[in-house]
XYZ file of C-alpha atoms in Angstrom:
155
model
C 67.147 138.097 100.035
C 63.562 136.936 101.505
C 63.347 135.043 98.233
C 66.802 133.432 98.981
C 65.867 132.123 102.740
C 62.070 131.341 101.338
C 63.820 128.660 98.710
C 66.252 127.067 101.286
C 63.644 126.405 103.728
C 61.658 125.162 101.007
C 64.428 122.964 99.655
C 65.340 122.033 103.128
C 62.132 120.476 103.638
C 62.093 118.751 100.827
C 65.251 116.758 101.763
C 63.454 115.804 105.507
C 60.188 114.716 104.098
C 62.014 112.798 101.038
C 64.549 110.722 103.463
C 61.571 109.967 105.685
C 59.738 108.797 102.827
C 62.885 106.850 101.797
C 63.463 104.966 105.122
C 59.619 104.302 105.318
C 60.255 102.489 101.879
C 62.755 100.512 102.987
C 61.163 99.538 105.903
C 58.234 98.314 104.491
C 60.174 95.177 103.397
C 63.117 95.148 105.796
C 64.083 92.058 107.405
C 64.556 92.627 111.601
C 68.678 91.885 112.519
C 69.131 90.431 115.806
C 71.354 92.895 118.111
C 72.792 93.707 121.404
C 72.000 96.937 123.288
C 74.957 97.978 124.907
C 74.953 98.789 128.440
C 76.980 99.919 131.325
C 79.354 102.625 129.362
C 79.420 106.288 129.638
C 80.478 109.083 127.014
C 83.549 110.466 128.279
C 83.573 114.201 128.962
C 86.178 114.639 126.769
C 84.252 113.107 123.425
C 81.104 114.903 124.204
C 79.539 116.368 120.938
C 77.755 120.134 120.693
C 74.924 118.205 118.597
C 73.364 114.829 118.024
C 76.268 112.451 117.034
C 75.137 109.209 115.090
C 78.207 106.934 114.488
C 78.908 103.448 113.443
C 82.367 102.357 115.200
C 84.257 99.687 113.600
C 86.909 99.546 115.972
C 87.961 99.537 119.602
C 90.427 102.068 119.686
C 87.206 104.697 118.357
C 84.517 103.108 121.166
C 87.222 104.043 123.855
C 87.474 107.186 122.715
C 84.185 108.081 123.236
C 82.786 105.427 125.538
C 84.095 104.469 129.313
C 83.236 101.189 131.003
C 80.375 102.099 134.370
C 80.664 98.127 135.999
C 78.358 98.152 138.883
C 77.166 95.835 141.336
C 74.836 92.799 140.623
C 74.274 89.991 138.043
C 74.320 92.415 134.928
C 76.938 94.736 135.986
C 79.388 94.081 133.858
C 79.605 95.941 130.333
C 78.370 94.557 127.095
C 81.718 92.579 125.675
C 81.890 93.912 122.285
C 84.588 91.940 119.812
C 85.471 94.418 117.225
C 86.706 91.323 114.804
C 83.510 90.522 114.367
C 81.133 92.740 115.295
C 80.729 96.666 115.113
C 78.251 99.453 116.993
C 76.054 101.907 115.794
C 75.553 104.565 118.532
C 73.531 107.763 118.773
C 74.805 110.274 121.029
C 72.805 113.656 122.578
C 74.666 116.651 123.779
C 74.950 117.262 127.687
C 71.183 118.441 128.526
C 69.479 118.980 132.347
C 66.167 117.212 130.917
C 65.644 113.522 132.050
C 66.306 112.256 128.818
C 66.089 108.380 127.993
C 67.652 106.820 124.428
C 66.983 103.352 123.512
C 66.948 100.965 120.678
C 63.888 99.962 118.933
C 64.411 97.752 116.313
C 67.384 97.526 113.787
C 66.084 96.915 110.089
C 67.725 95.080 106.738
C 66.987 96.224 103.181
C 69.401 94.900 100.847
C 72.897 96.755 101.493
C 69.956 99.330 103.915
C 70.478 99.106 107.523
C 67.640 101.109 109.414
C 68.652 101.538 113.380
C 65.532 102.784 114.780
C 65.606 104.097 118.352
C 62.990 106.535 120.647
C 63.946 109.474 122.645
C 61.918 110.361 125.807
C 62.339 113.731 127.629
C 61.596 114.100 131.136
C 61.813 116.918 133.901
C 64.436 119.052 134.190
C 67.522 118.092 136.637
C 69.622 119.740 139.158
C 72.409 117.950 137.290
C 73.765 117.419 133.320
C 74.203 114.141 131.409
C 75.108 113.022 128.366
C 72.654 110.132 127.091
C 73.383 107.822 124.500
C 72.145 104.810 122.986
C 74.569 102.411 121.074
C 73.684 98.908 119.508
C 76.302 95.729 119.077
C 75.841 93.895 115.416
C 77.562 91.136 113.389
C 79.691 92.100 110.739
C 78.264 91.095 107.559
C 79.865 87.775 105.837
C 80.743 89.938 103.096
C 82.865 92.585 102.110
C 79.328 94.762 100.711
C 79.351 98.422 101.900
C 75.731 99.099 103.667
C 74.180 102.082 103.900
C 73.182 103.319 107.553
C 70.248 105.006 108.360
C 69.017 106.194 111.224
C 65.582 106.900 112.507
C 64.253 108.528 115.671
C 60.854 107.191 116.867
């Protein structure tokens, strides 16, 4: 049985360092895609997952069933405008935690039919209340039908 777990671990390191090595190959001559953060949305308590959730939406019906608009006051108040017929969102989303957490977008990459979203976490103090933060990015649908392949890389 030892030998059992021993060979698992083993093999499931294997697969981490191999797709980090993987991404950091397809990086190396990625072209940057321009993109929109989106902003001024919450996750809906009723869509929140148990563990990280990393999702590319292609359609508006799926972003409201996760996502709520949060309009405030002031010159950028208003949420992102997102036009499903032409564009779609890759979005990253934490569990409810008590730690100050930040998510945001760092760059989103191009490799042939690779897309590389690469985003940073930071982790704060812990609250006297829970949230549930998220990071989501707005891009063009491609001019073609090709199917890409997402990946998705924490800084």
């Amino acid at each position: 049985m030892k030998r059992f777990v021993r060979l698992m671990v083993a093999l499931l390191v294997a697969c981490v360092v191999s797709s980090c090595s993987i991404t950091r190959e397809l990086e190396q001559n990625a072209s940057p895609i321009a993109f929109t953060e989106v902003n001024n949305y919450f996750v809906k308590n009723n869509s929140v997952p148990q563990k990280l959730l990393r999702k590319v939406i292609n359609t508006e019906s799926e972003f409201r069933a996760i996502f709520g608009e949060a309009a405030v006051m002031g010159s950028n108040g208003q949420p992102t405008p997102i036009n499903f017929k032409r564009q779609f969102v890759l979005a990253v989303v934490s569990p409810v935690t008590d730690i100050d957490t930040q998510m945001y977008p760092l760059s989103v990459l191009q490799n042939g039919n690779a897309i590389i979203f690469n985003y940073k976490v930071d982790k704060g103090s812990k609250m006297s209340y829970s949230i549930c933060p998220f990071t989501a990015v707005v891009l063009d649908r491609p001019s073609t039908n090709s199917s890409y392949e997402i990946y998705w890389n924490e800084r």
